[in-house]
Coordinates of C-alpha atoms and ligand atoms in Angstrom, one line a residue:
M1282 CA -182.3 118.1 260.3
T1283 CA -182.0 117.7 256.6
T1284 CA -179.5 115.0 255.7
Q1285 CA -177.9 114.5 252.4
T1286 CA -175.2 112.4 251.0
A1287 CA -172.0 114.1 250.1
P1288 CA -172.8 116.5 247.3
Q1289 CA -169.3 117.6 246.7
N1290 CA -167.9 117.0 243.4
L1291 CA -164.2 117.4 242.7
S1292 CA -164.5 118.8 239.2
C1293 CA -167.0 121.3 240.4
A1294 CA -164.6 122.3 243.2
V1295 CA -162.1 123.2 240.5
T1296 CA -164.3 125.2 238.2
G1297 CA -168.0 125.5 239.4
S1298 CA -169.7 126.8 242.5
Q1299 CA -172.1 124.9 244.8
D1300 CA -173.5 124.8 248.3
Y1301 CA -171.3 122.8 250.5
L1302 CA -172.3 121.2 253.8
N1303 CA -170.9 120.3 257.3
Y1304 CA -170.1 116.6 258.0
I1305 CA -171.5 115.5 261.3
G1306 CA -172.0 111.9 262.5
G1307 CA -171.3 110.6 258.9
K1308 CA -173.9 112.8 257.2
W1309 CA -173.5 115.9 255.1
V1310 CA -175.8 118.5 256.6
P1311 CA -176.4 122.3 256.5
A1312 CA -176.1 124.6 259.5
K1313 CA -179.1 124.3 261.7
S1314 CA -179.8 128.0 261.3
G1315 CA -179.7 127.6 257.5
K1316 CA -177.2 130.4 257.3
T1317 CA -174.4 130.3 254.8
F1318 CA -171.3 132.3 253.9
K1319 CA -169.7 132.8 250.5
N1320 CA -166.1 132.1 249.6
V1321 CA -164.5 133.6 246.5
N1322 CA -161.3 133.1 244.6
P1323 CA -158.8 135.7 245.9
A1324 CA -157.2 136.0 242.4
D1325 CA -160.6 136.9 241.0
P1326 CA -163.3 137.8 243.5
S1327 CA -166.0 137.5 240.9
D1328 CA -165.3 133.8 240.8
M1329 CA -167.5 132.2 243.5
V1330 CA -166.0 129.0 244.9
G1331 CA -169.1 128.1 246.8
T1332 CA -171.3 128.7 249.8
F1333 CA -170.6 127.1 253.1
P1334 CA -172.6 126.6 256.3
A1335 CA -172.3 129.5 258.8
S1336 CA -172.5 127.2 261.7
G1337 CA -173.0 128.0 265.4
E1338 CA -173.1 126.4 268.8
A1339 CA -176.0 124.0 267.9
D1340 CA -174.0 122.5 265.1
I1341 CA -170.8 122.3 267.1
Q1342 CA -172.6 120.6 270.0
E1343 CA -174.1 118.0 267.6
A1344 CA -170.7 117.3 266.1
I1345 CA -169.2 116.9 269.6
L1346 CA -171.9 114.5 270.6
A1347 CA -171.4 112.5 267.4
A1348 CA -167.7 112.4 268.1
K1349 CA -168.3 111.3 271.7
K1350 CA -170.5 108.5 270.6
A1351 CA -168.1 107.3 267.9
F1352 CA -165.2 107.3 270.4
E1353 CA -166.7 104.3 272.3
Q1354 CA -166.0 102.1 269.3
W1355 CA -163.1 103.9 267.6
R1356 CA -160.9 103.7 270.6
L1357 CA -161.2 99.9 270.5
V1358 CA -160.3 99.5 266.9
P1359 CA -156.8 98.1 266.8
A1360 CA -154.4 100.8 265.7
P1361 CA -153.0 98.7 262.7
K1362 CA -156.6 98.6 261.5
R1363 CA -157.0 102.3 261.9
G1364 CA -153.8 102.6 260.0
E1365 CA -155.2 100.5 257.1
I1366 CA -158.0 103.0 256.6
M1367 CA -155.5 105.8 256.7
F1368 CA -153.3 104.1 254.0
K1369 CA -156.4 104.0 251.8
A1370 CA -157.0 107.7 252.4
G1371 CA -153.3 108.4 251.5
N1372 CA -153.7 106.6 248.2
L1373 CA -156.9 108.6 247.4
L1374 CA -155.0 111.8 248.1
I1375 CA -152.3 110.6 245.6
E1376 CA -154.9 109.8 243.0
R1377 CA -156.6 113.2 243.3
K1378 CA -153.5 115.3 244.0
E1379 CA -153.8 117.4 240.9
E1380 CA -157.5 118.2 241.2
L1381 CA -157.2 118.9 245.0
A1382 CA -154.2 121.2 244.3
R1383 CA -156.2 123.1 241.6
A1384 CA -159.2 123.5 243.9
M1385 CA -157.0 124.8 246.7
T1386 CA -155.3 127.3 244.4
R1387 CA -158.7 128.6 243.4
E1388 CA -159.8 128.8 247.0
M1389 CA -156.8 130.4 248.7
G1390 CA -154.5 131.7 246.0
K1391 CA -151.1 130.1 246.2
V1392 CA -149.6 128.8 243.0
V1393 CA -150.4 125.3 241.9
A1394 CA -146.8 124.1 242.4
E1395 CA -147.2 125.0 246.0
T1396 CA -150.7 123.6 246.5
R1397 CA -149.4 120.4 245.0
G1398 CA -146.8 120.6 247.8
D1399 CA -149.6 121.2 250.3
V1400 CA -151.4 118.0 249.2
Q1401 CA -148.1 116.2 249.2
E1402 CA -147.5 117.2 252.8
A1403 CA -150.9 115.8 253.7
I1404 CA -150.1 112.5 251.9
D1405 CA -146.8 112.3 253.7
M1406 CA -148.5 112.9 257.1
V1407 CA -151.2 110.5 256.5
F1408 CA -148.8 107.7 255.5
Y1409 CA -146.4 108.6 258.3
A1410 CA -149.2 108.4 260.9
A1411 CA -150.8 105.3 259.4
G1412 CA -147.4 103.5 259.8
E1413 CA -147.5 104.4 263.5
G1414 CA -150.5 102.0 263.7
R1415 CA -147.9 99.2 263.9
R1416 CA -145.7 101.1 266.3
L1417 CA -147.3 103.5 268.8
F1418 CA -144.5 102.2 271.0
G1419 CA -144.6 102.4 274.7
E1420 CA -141.8 101.0 276.9
T1421 CA -141.2 98.1 279.2
T1422 CA -138.8 98.7 282.1
P1423 CA -137.7 96.8 285.1
S1424 CA -139.5 97.2 288.4
E1425 CA -137.8 98.0 291.7
L1426 CA -139.5 95.0 293.1
V1427 CA -139.3 91.3 292.4
N1428 CA -142.0 89.6 290.3
K1429 CA -143.4 92.9 289.2
F1430 CA -143.7 94.0 285.5
C1431 CA -143.8 97.6 284.4
M1432 CA -144.8 99.1 281.0
T1433 CA -146.2 102.3 279.5
V1434 CA -149.1 102.4 277.0
R1435 CA -150.6 105.2 275.0
Q1436 CA -154.3 105.9 275.3
P1437 CA -156.5 108.2 273.3
L1438 CA -157.8 111.4 274.9
G1439 CA -161.4 111.2 273.5
V1440 CA -162.9 114.0 271.5
V1441 CA -160.4 116.5 270.2
G1442 CA -161.1 119.9 268.6
L1443 CA -158.9 120.9 265.7
I1444 CA -158.8 124.6 264.6
T1445 CA -156.8 125.1 261.5
P1446 CA -155.6 128.0 259.3
W1447 CA -156.0 128.8 255.6
N1448 CA -152.4 129.0 254.5
F1449 CA -151.9 125.2 254.5
P1450 CA -155.5 124.1 254.2
M1451 CA -154.7 120.4 253.7
A1452 CA -151.3 120.0 255.2
I1453 CA -152.1 121.5 258.6
P1454 CA -155.4 119.7 259.1
S1455 CA -153.7 116.5 258.2
W1456 CA -150.9 117.2 260.8
K1457 CA -153.7 117.1 263.3
I1458 CA -156.3 114.6 261.9
A1459 CA -153.8 111.9 261.1
P1460 CA -152.1 111.5 264.5
A1461 CA -155.4 112.1 266.3
L1462 CA -156.9 109.2 264.3
I1463 CA -154.1 106.7 264.6
C1464 CA -154.1 107.3 268.4
G1465 CA -157.8 106.4 268.5
N1466 CA -159.4 109.9 269.1
T1467 CA -162.5 111.2 267.5
M1468 CA -162.6 114.8 266.4
V1469 CA -164.3 118.0 265.3
L1470 CA -162.5 120.0 262.7
K1471 CA -163.2 123.7 262.4
P1472 CA -161.3 125.0 259.4
A1473 CA -160.5 128.6 258.6
S1474 CA -163.4 130.4 257.0
D1475 CA -161.2 131.3 254.0
T1476 CA -160.6 127.6 253.2
P1477 CA -163.6 125.4 254.1
L1478 CA -163.6 123.7 250.7
S1479 CA -160.0 122.2 251.0
S1480 CA -161.0 120.7 254.4
I1481 CA -164.2 119.3 253.0
L1482 CA -162.3 117.6 250.2
L1483 CA -159.9 116.2 252.7
V1484 CA -162.6 114.9 255.0
Q1485 CA -164.5 113.4 252.1
I1486 CA -161.4 111.3 251.3
F1487 CA -161.3 110.0 254.9
E1488 CA -165.0 109.2 254.6
E1489 CA -164.4 107.3 251.4
A1490 CA -161.4 105.5 252.8
G1491 CA -163.8 104.0 255.5
V1492 CA -163.4 106.2 258.6
P1493 CA -166.6 105.3 260.5
P1494 CA -169.3 107.9 261.0
G1495 CA -168.7 110.4 263.8
V1496 CA -165.0 109.8 264.0
I1497 CA -164.2 112.9 262.0
N1498 CA -166.7 115.7 262.0
L1499 CA -166.3 118.9 260.1
V1500 CA -168.1 122.2 261.0
C1501 CA -167.6 125.3 258.9
G1502 CA -168.0 128.8 260.3
S1503 CA -166.3 131.7 262.0
G1504 CA -164.1 131.5 265.0
S1505 CA -166.5 133.4 267.2
E1506 CA -169.6 131.4 266.2
A1507 CA -168.2 127.9 265.6
G1508 CA -164.7 128.0 267.1
M1509 CA -165.7 129.4 270.5
P1510 CA -168.3 126.7 271.5
L1511 CA -165.8 124.1 270.4
M1512 CA -163.2 125.5 272.7
K1513 CA -165.6 125.9 275.5
S1514 CA -167.0 122.4 275.5
E1515 CA -166.0 120.3 278.5
N1516 CA -166.5 117.2 276.2
V1517 CA -163.5 118.4 274.1
K1518 CA -160.3 117.1 275.8
L1519 CA -157.8 119.0 273.7
I1520 CA -157.8 121.9 271.3
S1521 CA -155.1 121.8 268.8
F1522 CA -154.8 125.2 267.2
T1523 CA -152.7 126.8 264.5
G1524 CA -153.2 130.5 263.8
S1525 CA -152.6 133.9 265.3
C1526 CA -151.2 134.7 268.7
E1527 CA -154.3 136.8 269.4
V1528 CA -156.6 133.8 268.9
G1529 CA -154.2 131.4 270.5
R1530 CA -154.4 133.4 273.7
I1531 CA -158.2 133.1 273.7
V1532 CA -157.9 129.3 273.2
N1533 CA -155.4 129.0 276.0
E1534 CA -157.5 131.1 278.4
T1535 CA -160.8 129.4 277.4
C1536 CA -159.4 125.9 278.1
A1537 CA -157.4 126.8 281.2
P1538 CA -160.1 126.8 283.9
D1539 CA -160.9 123.1 283.5
F1540 CA -157.3 122.1 282.6
R1541 CA -158.2 120.9 279.1
H1542 CA -155.2 120.4 276.9
V1543 CA -154.2 123.0 274.4
T1544 CA -151.5 122.9 271.7
L1545 CA -150.7 126.2 270.0
E1546 CA -148.7 126.9 266.9
M1547 CA -148.7 130.6 266.1
G1548 CA -146.7 133.4 264.6
G1549 CA -143.2 133.7 263.4
K1550 CA -140.8 136.5 262.4
N1551 CA -138.2 134.2 260.8
A1552 CA -134.7 135.3 260.1
C1553 CA -132.3 134.1 257.5
I1554 CA -128.7 134.9 258.4
I1555 CA -126.2 135.3 255.5
M1556 CA -122.6 135.2 256.5
D1557 CA -119.8 136.7 254.4
D1558 CA -118.4 133.2 253.4
A1559 CA -121.8 131.9 252.2
N1560 CA -122.6 130.8 248.7
L1561 CA -124.4 134.1 248.1
E1562 CA -126.4 133.0 245.0
L1563 CA -127.7 130.0 246.9
A1564 CA -128.5 132.1 249.9
V1565 CA -130.4 134.7 247.8
E1566 CA -132.4 131.9 246.1
G1567 CA -133.4 130.7 249.5
V1568 CA -134.3 134.1 250.7
V1569 CA -136.5 134.9 247.7
W1570 CA -138.3 131.5 248.0
G1571 CA -138.6 131.8 251.7
A1572 CA -139.8 135.4 251.7
F1573 CA -142.1 135.5 248.7
G1574 CA -143.2 131.9 248.2
T1575 CA -146.9 131.5 249.3
S1576 CA -146.9 135.4 249.0
G1577 CA -145.1 135.3 252.4
Q1578 CA -148.1 133.8 254.0
R1579 CA -146.3 131.0 255.9
C1580 CA -145.6 131.0 259.6
T1581 CA -142.1 130.0 258.5
A1582 CA -141.7 132.8 255.9
T1583 CA -138.4 134.6 255.8
S1584 CA -139.4 138.1 257.0
R1585 CA -135.9 139.2 258.1
V1586 CA -132.7 138.8 256.2
I1587 CA -129.8 139.4 258.6
V1588 CA -126.8 140.0 256.4
D1589 CA -123.1 140.4 257.3
R1590 CA -122.2 144.0 256.4
K1591 CA -119.3 142.8 254.3
V1592 CA -121.7 141.2 251.7
H1593 CA -124.6 143.5 252.3
A1594 CA -124.4 145.4 249.0
K1595 CA -123.9 142.3 247.0
V1596 CA -126.8 140.4 248.6
R1597 CA -129.1 143.4 248.1
E1598 CA -128.2 143.6 244.5
L1599 CA -128.7 139.8 244.0
I1600 CA -132.1 139.9 245.8
L1601 CA -133.3 142.8 243.7
T1602 CA -132.2 141.0 240.4
K1603 CA -134.0 137.8 241.5
M1604 CA -137.1 139.7 242.5
K1605 CA -137.4 141.1 239.0
T1606 CA -138.0 137.5 237.7
L1607 CA -141.1 137.0 239.9
K1608 CA -144.4 137.0 238.1
L1609 CA -147.6 137.7 239.9
G1610 CA -150.9 136.3 238.7
Y1611 CA -153.5 133.6 239.0
G1612 CA -151.8 130.5 240.5
L1613 CA -153.3 128.2 237.9
N1614 CA -151.7 130.1 235.0
D1615 CA -148.4 129.0 233.6
G1616 CA -145.2 130.9 234.6
V1617 CA -146.8 132.5 237.7
N1618 CA -144.7 132.4 240.8
I1619 CA -146.7 134.5 243.2
G1620 CA -150.4 134.4 243.7
P1621 CA -152.7 136.8 245.5
V1622 CA -152.9 137.1 249.2
V1623 CA -155.9 135.4 250.8
N1624 CA -158.4 138.2 251.1
E1625 CA -158.9 142.0 251.0
A1626 CA -158.4 142.5 254.7
A1627 CA -155.1 140.6 254.5
M1628 CA -154.0 142.8 251.6
N1629 CA -154.9 146.0 253.5
K1630 CA -153.0 144.9 256.6
I1631 CA -149.9 144.1 254.5
L1632 CA -150.1 147.5 252.7
E1633 CA -150.4 149.2 256.1
Y1634 CA -147.2 147.5 257.3
I1635 CA -145.5 148.7 254.2
E1636 CA -146.5 152.3 255.1
I1637 CA -145.3 151.7 258.7
G1638 CA -141.9 150.5 257.3
K1639 CA -141.6 153.7 255.2
A1640 CA -142.6 155.9 258.1
E1641 CA -140.1 154.2 260.4
G1642 CA -137.4 155.2 258.0
A1643 CA -136.5 151.9 256.4
D1644 CA -135.5 152.1 252.7
M1645 CA -138.0 150.5 250.4
L1646 CA -136.1 149.2 247.4
A1647 CA -138.8 147.3 245.6
G1648 CA -142.5 146.7 245.6
G1649 CA -144.7 148.5 248.0
S1650 CA -148.1 148.5 246.4
R1651 CA -151.1 146.5 245.3
E1652 CA -150.5 145.0 241.9
T1653 CA -153.5 145.7 239.7
T1654 CA -152.0 144.4 236.5
A1655 CA -151.9 140.8 237.8
G1656 CA -155.7 140.6 238.0
S1657 CA -158.7 141.9 239.9
G1658 CA -157.8 140.0 243.1
W1659 CA -155.7 140.8 246.1
F1660 CA -152.2 141.0 244.7
V1661 CA -149.4 142.6 246.6
Q1662 CA -146.0 143.3 245.0
P1663 CA -143.1 141.5 246.6
T1664 CA -141.5 144.2 248.8
L1665 CA -137.9 144.6 250.0
F1666 CA -136.9 147.0 252.8
D1667 CA -133.3 147.8 253.4
N1668 CA -131.3 149.2 256.3
V1669 CA -134.0 148.0 258.7
K1670 CA -133.3 148.3 262.4
S1671 CA -134.1 145.3 264.5
T1672 CA -136.3 147.4 266.8
M1673 CA -138.6 148.7 263.9
R1674 CA -142.1 147.3 263.9
I1675 CA -141.5 145.7 260.4
A1676 CA -138.7 143.7 262.0
Q1677 CA -140.6 142.7 265.0
E1678 CA -144.3 142.0 264.0
E1679 CA -145.6 139.3 261.8
I1680 CA -146.8 140.8 258.5
F1681 CA -147.8 137.6 256.8
G1682 CA -147.3 138.9 253.4
P1683 CA -144.6 139.3 250.7
V1684 CA -142.5 141.7 252.6
T1685 CA -139.0 141.2 253.9
A1686 CA -136.4 143.3 255.7
L1687 CA -132.7 143.4 255.2
I1688 CA -130.9 144.0 258.5
P1689 CA -127.1 144.5 258.2
V1690 CA -124.9 143.3 261.1
D1691 CA -121.2 142.8 261.9
G1692 CA -120.4 139.1 262.3
L1693 CA -122.1 136.0 263.7
K1694 CA -122.5 137.2 267.3
E1695 CA -124.5 140.2 266.3
A1696 CA -126.5 138.2 263.7
I1697 CA -127.6 135.7 266.4
Q1698 CA -128.4 138.5 268.9
V1699 CA -130.6 140.2 266.3
A1700 CA -132.2 137.0 265.2
N1701 CA -133.2 136.3 268.8
A1702 CA -134.3 139.8 269.6
I1703 CA -138.0 139.1 268.8
D1704 CA -141.0 137.6 270.7
F1705 CA -141.3 134.7 268.3
G1706 CA -139.2 131.5 267.8
L1707 CA -140.4 129.4 264.9
S1708 CA -137.9 129.1 262.1
T1709 CA -134.3 130.4 261.4
A1710 CA -131.7 129.7 258.7
I1711 CA -128.0 130.4 258.3
Y1712 CA -126.0 130.4 255.1
T1713 CA -122.3 129.7 255.8
K1714 CA -119.7 127.3 254.7
D1715 CA -118.0 127.4 258.1
V1716 CA -118.9 124.4 260.2
N1717 CA -118.1 126.2 263.4
Q1718 CA -120.5 129.1 262.6
A1719 CA -123.2 126.6 261.5
F1720 CA -123.1 124.6 264.7
T1721 CA -122.9 127.8 266.9
A1722 CA -126.1 129.0 265.1
L1723 CA -127.8 125.6 265.5
R1724 CA -127.1 125.8 269.3
D1725 CA -127.9 129.5 269.9
L1726 CA -130.7 130.5 267.6
E1727 CA -133.9 130.5 269.6
S1728 CA -136.3 128.7 267.3
G1729 CA -138.1 125.4 266.9
L1730 CA -136.6 124.9 263.4
T1731 CA -133.2 125.9 262.2
Y1732 CA -131.8 125.3 258.7
V1733 CA -128.2 125.4 257.6
N1734 CA -127.8 126.4 253.9
A1735 CA -131.5 126.1 253.3
P1736 CA -134.4 128.5 253.5
T1737 CA -136.6 129.0 256.6
I1738 CA -139.5 127.2 254.9
G1739 CA -139.6 123.5 254.1
A1740 CA -140.3 121.5 257.2
E1741 CA -140.9 117.7 256.8
V1742 CA -143.7 115.8 258.5
H1743 CA -141.6 113.3 260.4
L1744 CA -139.9 116.0 262.4
P1745 CA -141.5 118.1 265.1
F1746 CA -143.0 121.4 263.9
G1747 CA -143.5 124.3 266.2
G1748 CA -141.6 127.0 268.0
M1749 CA -140.3 128.7 271.1
K1750 CA -141.3 131.9 272.8
N1751 CA -144.7 133.4 271.7
T1752 CA -144.8 130.9 268.7
G1753 CA -146.2 128.2 270.8
N1754 CA -146.9 126.7 274.2
G1755 CA -144.2 124.0 274.2
H1756 CA -146.0 121.4 272.1
R1757 CA -145.1 120.4 268.6
D1758 CA -147.2 119.3 265.6
A1759 CA -146.1 116.4 263.3
G1760 CA -143.2 114.0 264.1
Q1761 CA -143.3 111.6 267.0
T1762 CA -144.2 114.5 269.2
A1763 CA -147.7 114.6 267.7
L1764 CA -148.4 111.3 269.2
D1765 CA -147.7 112.7 272.7
T1766 CA -150.2 115.5 271.9
F1767 CA -153.0 113.1 271.0
C1768 CA -152.3 110.4 273.7
E1769 CA -152.3 110.2 277.4
W1770 CA -149.5 108.1 278.8
K1771 CA -150.5 105.3 281.2
S1772 CA -147.8 103.6 283.3
C1773 CA -148.9 100.1 284.1
F1774 CA -147.7 97.9 287.0
V1775 CA -148.4 94.2 287.2
D1776 CA -147.4 92.5 290.5
Y1777 CA -147.3 88.7 290.2
S1778 CA -145.5 88.1 293.5
D1779 CA -148.8 87.3 295.4
S1780 CA -147.6 89.5 298.2
L1781 CA -148.0 93.1 299.2
Q1782 CA -144.8 94.8 298.0
K1783 CA -144.3 98.4 299.2
A1784 CA -142.5 100.6 296.7
Q1785 CA -139.9 102.9 298.3
I1786 CA -140.5 101.6 301.9
D1787 CA -137.5 100.1 303.7
D1788 CA -138.1 96.6 305.0
Ligands
UN1_2337 C1 -147.0 127.2 258.2 O1 -146.6 128.1 257.6 O2 -147.9 127.3 259.0 O3 -142.1 124.4 256.4 C2 -146.6 125.8 257.9 C3 -143.0 124.9 255.8 C4 -144.2 124.1 255.5 C5 -145.2 124.3 256.6 C6 -145.5 125.7 256.9 N1 -143.9 122.8 255.3 O4 -142.9 126.1 255.4

């Protein structure tokens, strides 16, 4: 195998193009097959971001073995020491935030204010998890028996596989890498093939901060060629996946026969409810940010606006006015609010959904097409449908683009019913000034995240992130819950009575 030191250069990532490599066992290496794939700027497909290893089973196996070997040592490094390395990584992320953000905008399209937010979320997660190095609390608890001591401790799982999406190419890998690291696991990261560079830049920072060779391995490639062998390996104790339901099902089924752990964070069809007593200007600001920010490509995007009929006309007018202020373009240019969508196939899928919405009889009030004046890339106009029925496909299926649906209802009861009448359960929001309505919604909305008087997007790393129903499989990323994902609990009993004490047996 050819080995090289890290060739990646941050200024090149922002403007130039180069051949990037996998990171296996502490070395930057090409795919064994020598195959590569290209990645282009979605705002300008003639701008080549770089070529990346098109890896396959042999590369994945080597990465898993490197991780397995590194685990022997890493699991024994005291967690506060692991945390110290991570604090260094957090500081490097802060130092390079601007360049990382710019490289990410170029790679996946969202505007630089948002890619800065993506890097910031990674910084937050790395610091948050690093701090856990001095906690990672277990519990002590009395025993039923005399002279017996009971406690619980967290133990790492071993090698974990992390499969991450392109829409938050630093934040989401960091939600998985950081807690996995602090808990003492080693890992193989397979990032989305639309955003390998952002992951490479992130992993380089961990390398520079002093994460030992083999602890984090990064293998670029497609889901079928690189993701599949990672899921199939019996040496991989957990797959933590964020992406589509379709692939999530494959992950679940692949890991099920030998009971390997799986965490899934998948789609959303998130509703924002606007009640008649709400601050309508605020609600509409939240809707426009939630629906069209990141070009609607967030799992948490506001893709349904459930509005009380009494304020329907007013809300519609306010949304349309606000939409007129949105500017599409290259996310590094001043004044641009909406970047392109990630690739041509994504654009075509979104445009198809717009046609479906029209055919279903919803009223399209704005947008509806590709925007060619914004550049040569994959730009889709922010699109608003009105008088959408909850049963329509555009109100049920995840579009993952800048399209939202106004659904008029009568009162809170119907609003909650409609909000819940979907297969997903990630994020919901309600705008109201009435505390009774707010708490009723908090109780009854079926979603892992619920916001009152705030948009459906905007999760913070120290709270659990994930959803109910088809959004997930009961696990949560981030927050304290991430520690449970990346640890096994061990209950420990120490009997210092010098006699055989039989629990639960009557004397
Ligand atoms: C996602 O869309 O997959 O709450 C993650 C938010 C972001 C994370 C979104 N902090 O919208």
